[in-house]
PDB file of C-alpha atoms in Angstrom:
ATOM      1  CA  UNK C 239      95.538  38.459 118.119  1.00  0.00           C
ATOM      2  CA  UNK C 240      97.320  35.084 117.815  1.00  0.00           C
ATOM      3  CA  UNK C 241     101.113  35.264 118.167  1.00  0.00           C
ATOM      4  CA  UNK C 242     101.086  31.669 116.662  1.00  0.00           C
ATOM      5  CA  UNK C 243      99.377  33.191 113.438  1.00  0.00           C
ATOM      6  CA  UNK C 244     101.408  36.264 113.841  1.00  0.00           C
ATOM      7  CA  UNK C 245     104.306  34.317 113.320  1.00  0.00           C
ATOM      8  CA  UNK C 246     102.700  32.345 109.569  1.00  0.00           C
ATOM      9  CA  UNK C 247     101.837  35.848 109.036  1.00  0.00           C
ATOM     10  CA  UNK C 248     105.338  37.696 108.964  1.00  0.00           C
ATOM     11  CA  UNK C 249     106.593  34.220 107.049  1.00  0.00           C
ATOM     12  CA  UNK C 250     103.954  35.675 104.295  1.00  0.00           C
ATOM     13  CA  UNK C 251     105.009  39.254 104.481  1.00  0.00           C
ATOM     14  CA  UNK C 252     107.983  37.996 103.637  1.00  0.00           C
ATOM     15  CA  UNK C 253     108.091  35.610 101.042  1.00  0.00           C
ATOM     16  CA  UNK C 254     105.750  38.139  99.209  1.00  0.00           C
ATOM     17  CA  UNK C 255     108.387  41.152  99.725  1.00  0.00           C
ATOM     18  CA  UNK C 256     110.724  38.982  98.415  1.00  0.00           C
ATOM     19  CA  UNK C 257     108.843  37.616  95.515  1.00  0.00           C
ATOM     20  CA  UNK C 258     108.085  41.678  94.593  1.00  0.00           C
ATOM     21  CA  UNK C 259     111.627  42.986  95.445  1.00  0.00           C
ATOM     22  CA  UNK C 260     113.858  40.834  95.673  1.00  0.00           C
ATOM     23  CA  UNK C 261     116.865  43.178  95.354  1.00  0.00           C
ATOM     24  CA  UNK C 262     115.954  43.503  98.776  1.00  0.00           C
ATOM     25  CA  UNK C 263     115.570  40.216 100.305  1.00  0.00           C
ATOM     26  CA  UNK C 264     117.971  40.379 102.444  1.00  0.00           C
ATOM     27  CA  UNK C 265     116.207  43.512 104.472  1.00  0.00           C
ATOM     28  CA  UNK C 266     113.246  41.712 104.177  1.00  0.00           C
ATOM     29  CA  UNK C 267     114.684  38.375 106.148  1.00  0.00           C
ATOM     30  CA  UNK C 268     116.140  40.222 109.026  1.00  0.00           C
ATOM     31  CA  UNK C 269     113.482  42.091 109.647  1.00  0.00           C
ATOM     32  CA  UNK C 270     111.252  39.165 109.833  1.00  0.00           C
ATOM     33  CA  UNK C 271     113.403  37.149 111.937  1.00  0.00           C
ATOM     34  CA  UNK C 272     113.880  40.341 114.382  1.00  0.00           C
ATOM     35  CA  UNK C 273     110.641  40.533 114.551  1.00  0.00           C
ATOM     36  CA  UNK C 274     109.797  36.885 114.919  1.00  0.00           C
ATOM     37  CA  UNK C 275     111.862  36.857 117.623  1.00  0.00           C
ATOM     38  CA  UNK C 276     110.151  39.718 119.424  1.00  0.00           C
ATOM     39  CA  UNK C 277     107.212  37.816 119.291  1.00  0.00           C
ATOM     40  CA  UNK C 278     108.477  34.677 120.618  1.00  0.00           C
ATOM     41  CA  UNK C 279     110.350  36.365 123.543  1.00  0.00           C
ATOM     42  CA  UNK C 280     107.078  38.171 124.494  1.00  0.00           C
ATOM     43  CA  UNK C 281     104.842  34.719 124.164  1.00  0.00           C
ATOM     44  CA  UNK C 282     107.359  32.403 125.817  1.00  0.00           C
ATOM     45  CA  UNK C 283     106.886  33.585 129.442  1.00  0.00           C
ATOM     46  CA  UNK C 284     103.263  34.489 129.012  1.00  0.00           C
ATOM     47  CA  UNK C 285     102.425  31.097 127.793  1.00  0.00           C
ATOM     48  CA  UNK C 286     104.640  29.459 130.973  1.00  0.00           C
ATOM     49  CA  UNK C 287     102.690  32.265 133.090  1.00  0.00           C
ATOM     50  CA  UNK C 288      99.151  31.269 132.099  1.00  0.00           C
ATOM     51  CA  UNK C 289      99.939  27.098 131.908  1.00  0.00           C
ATOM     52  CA  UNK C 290     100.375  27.858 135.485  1.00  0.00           C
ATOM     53  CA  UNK C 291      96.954  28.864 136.025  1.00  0.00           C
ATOM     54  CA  UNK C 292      94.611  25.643 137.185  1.00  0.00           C
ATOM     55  CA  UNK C 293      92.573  24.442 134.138  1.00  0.00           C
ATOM     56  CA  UNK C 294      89.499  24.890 135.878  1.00  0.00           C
ATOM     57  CA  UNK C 295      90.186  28.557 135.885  1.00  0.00           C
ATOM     58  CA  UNK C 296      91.688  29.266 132.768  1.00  0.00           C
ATOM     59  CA  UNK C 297      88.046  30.951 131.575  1.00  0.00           C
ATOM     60  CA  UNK C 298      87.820  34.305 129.290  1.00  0.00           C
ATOM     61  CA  UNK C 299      84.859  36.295 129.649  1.00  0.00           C
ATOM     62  CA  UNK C 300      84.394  39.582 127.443  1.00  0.00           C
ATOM     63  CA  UNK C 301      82.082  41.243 126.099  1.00  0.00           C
ATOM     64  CA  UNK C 302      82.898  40.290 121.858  1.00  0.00           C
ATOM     65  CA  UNK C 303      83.967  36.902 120.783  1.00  0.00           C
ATOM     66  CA  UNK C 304      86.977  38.747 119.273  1.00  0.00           C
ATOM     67  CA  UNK C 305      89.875  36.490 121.738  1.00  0.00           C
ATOM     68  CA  UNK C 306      89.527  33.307 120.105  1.00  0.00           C
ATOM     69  CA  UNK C 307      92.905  32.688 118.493  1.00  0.00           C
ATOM     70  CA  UNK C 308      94.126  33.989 121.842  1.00  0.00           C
ATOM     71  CA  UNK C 309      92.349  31.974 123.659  1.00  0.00           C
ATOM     72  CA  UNK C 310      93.027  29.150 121.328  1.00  0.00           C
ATOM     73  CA  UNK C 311      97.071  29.525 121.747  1.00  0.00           C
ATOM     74  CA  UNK C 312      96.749  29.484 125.769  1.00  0.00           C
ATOM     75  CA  UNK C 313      94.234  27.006 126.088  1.00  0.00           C
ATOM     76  CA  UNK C 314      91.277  29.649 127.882  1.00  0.00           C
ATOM     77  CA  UNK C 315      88.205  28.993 127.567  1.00  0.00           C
ATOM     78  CA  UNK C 316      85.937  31.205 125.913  1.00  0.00           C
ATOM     79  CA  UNK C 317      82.190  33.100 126.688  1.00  0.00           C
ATOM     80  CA  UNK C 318      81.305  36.128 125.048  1.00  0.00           C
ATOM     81  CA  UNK C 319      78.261  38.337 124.905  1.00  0.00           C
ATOM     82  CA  UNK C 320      78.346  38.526 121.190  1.00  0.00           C
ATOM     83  CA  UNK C 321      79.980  37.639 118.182  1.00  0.00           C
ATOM     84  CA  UNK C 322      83.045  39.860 116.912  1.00  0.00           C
ATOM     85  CA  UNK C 323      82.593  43.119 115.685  1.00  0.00           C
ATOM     86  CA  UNK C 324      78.877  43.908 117.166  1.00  0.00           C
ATOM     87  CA  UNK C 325      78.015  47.732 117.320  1.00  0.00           C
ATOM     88  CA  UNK C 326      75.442  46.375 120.249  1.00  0.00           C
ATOM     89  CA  UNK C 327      75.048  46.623 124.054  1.00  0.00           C
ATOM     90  CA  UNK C 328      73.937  42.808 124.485  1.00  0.00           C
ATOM     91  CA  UNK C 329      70.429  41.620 124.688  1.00  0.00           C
ATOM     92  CA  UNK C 330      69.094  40.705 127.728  1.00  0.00           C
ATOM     93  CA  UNK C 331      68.996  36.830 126.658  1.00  0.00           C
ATOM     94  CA  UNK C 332      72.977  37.601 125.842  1.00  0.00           C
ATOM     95  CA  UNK C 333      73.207  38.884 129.277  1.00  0.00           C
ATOM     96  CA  UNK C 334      71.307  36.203 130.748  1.00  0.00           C
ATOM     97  CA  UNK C 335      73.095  33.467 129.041  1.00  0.00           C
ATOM     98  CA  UNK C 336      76.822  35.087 129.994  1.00  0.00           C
ATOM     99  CA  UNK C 337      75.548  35.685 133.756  1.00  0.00           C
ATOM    100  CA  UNK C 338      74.701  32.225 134.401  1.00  0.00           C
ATOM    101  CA  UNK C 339      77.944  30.911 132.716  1.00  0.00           C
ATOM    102  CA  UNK C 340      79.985  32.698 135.130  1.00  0.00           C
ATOM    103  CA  UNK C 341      78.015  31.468 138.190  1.00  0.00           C
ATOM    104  CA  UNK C 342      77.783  27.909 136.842  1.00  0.00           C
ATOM    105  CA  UNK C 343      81.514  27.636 136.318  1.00  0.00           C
ATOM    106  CA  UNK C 344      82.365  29.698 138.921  1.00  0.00           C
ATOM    107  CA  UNK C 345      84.082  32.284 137.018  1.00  0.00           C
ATOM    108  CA  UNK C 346      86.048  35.007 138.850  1.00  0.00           C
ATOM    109  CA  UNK C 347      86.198  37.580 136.236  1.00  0.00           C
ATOM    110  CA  UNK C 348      85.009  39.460 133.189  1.00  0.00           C
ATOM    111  CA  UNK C 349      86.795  41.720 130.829  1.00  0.00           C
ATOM    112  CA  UNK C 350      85.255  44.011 128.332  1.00  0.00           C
ATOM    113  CA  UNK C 351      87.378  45.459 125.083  1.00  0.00           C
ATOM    114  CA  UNK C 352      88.830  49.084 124.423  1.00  0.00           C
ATOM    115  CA  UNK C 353      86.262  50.062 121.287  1.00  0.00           C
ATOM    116  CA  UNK C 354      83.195  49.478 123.228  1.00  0.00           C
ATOM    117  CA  UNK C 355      81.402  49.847 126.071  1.00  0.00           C
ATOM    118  CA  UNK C 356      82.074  48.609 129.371  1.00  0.00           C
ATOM    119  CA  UNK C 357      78.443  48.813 130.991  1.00  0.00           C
ATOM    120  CA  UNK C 358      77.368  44.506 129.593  1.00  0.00           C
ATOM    121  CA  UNK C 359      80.930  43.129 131.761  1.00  0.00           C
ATOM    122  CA  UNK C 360      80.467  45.342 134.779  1.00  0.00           C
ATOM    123  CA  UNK C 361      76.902  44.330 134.498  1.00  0.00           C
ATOM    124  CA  UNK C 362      77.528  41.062 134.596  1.00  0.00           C
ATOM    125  CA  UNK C 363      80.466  41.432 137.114  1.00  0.00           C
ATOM    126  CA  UNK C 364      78.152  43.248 139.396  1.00  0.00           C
ATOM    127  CA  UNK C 365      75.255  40.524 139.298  1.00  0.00           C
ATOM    128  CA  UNK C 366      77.686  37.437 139.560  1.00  0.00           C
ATOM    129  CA  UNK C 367      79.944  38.418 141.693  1.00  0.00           C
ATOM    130  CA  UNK C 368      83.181  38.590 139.443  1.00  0.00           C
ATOM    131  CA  UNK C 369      85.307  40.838 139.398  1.00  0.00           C
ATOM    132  CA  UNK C 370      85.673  43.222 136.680  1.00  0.00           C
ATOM    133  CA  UNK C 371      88.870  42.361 135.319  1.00  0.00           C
ATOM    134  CA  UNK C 372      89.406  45.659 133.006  1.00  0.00           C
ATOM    135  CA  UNK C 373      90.289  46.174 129.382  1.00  0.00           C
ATOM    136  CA  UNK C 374      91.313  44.336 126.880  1.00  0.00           C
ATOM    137  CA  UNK C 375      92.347  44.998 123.430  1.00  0.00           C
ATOM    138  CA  UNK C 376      91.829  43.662 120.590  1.00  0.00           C
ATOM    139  CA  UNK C 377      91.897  45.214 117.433  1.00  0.00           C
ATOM    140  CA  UNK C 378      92.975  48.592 117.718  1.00  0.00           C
ATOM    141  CA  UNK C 379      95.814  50.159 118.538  1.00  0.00           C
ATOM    142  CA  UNK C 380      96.349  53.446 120.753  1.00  0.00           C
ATOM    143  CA  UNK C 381      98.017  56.517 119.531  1.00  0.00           C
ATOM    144  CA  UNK C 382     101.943  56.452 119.728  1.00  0.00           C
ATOM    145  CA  UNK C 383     102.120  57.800 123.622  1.00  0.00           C
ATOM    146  CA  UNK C 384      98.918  55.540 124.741  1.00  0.00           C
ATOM    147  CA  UNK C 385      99.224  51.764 126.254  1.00  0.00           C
ATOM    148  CA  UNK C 386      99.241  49.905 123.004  1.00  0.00           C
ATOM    149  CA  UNK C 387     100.737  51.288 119.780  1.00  0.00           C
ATOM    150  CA  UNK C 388     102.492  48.456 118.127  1.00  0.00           C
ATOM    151  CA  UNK C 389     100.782  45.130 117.885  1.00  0.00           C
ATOM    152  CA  UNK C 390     103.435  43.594 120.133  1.00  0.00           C
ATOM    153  CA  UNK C 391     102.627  45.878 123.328  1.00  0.00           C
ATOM    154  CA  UNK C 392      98.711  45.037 122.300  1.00  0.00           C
ATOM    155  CA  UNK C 393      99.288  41.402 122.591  1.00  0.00           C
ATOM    156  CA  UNK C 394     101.547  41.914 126.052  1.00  0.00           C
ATOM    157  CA  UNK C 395      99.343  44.486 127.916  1.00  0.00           C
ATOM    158  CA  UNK C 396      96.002  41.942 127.178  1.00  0.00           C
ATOM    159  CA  UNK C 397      98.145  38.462 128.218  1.00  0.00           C
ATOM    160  CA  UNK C 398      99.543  40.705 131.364  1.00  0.00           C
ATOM    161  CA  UNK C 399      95.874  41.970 132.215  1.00  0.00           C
ATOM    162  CA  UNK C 400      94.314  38.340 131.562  1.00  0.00           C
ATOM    163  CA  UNK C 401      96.990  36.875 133.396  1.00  0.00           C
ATOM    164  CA  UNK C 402      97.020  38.878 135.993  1.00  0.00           C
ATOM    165  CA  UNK C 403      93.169  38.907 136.641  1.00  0.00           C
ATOM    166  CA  UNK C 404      92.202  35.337 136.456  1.00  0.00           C
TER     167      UNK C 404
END
């Protein structure tokens, strides 16, 4: 969910396209560098939008530990109920622990992803005092008419929701 990887990432696509086919190496390099560029137009203004959010603030709350690339290219900082990819509800300890993170640091809101459940972030929402901030995604995609079908509308609708929220 990094654009920063996303970028390395097409740079590999490519150079093994190439490698493979390289009768078609020059289809291969624009459509990297288009879609480079989509990338970097999107992240541009959504990194300027979120430096502009106080430090102090700049917290992440969800329900998976699934953001932290993302949260590693806009300098958030990160609490999660568990680790990525947990087919679980959070214990009450994970509750517990998330609950008095937000009221120690004061923590506004709490988002919870699009493949799970959203009962652990309201709960903790509802017992802190946050907000709940809505949903995020991660690592699926929506059908072609839903909010997210290509990666780069995933990675604007979450910065736009994060941004928007905290």
């Amino acid at each position: 969910m990094s654009p920063t990887n996303a970028l390395v990432y097409i740079e590999n696509i490519r150079q093994a396209l190439v490698k493979h086919d390289p009768a078609n190496e020059q289809v291969y390099n624009r459509n990297a560098k288009a879609y480079s560029a989509k990338i970097a137009a999107l992240d541009a203004p959504l990194r300027e939008r979120l430096a502009r959010i106080p430090a102090a603030q700049r917290w992440l709350v969800t329900s998976e530990g699934a953001f932290s690339y993302l949260a590693k290219d806009y300098q958030l900082k990160e609490i999660y109920l568990w680790p990525i990819n947990a087919d679980e509800q959070g214990t009450p300890q994970q509750v517990r622990r998330v609950i008095d993170a937000v009221r120690s640091h004061h923590i506004p809101v709490v988002f919870s992803e699009s493949t799970i459940s959203d009962k652990p972030a309201k709960q903790v929402a509802k017992e802190t005092g946050a907000q709940y901030g809505g949903v995020l995604y991660v690592d699926s995609l929506s059908a072609a008419g839903g909010p997210v079908p290509t990666y780069i509308d995933l990675l604007n609708v979450t910065v736009q929701t994060i941004a928007k929220r905290i």
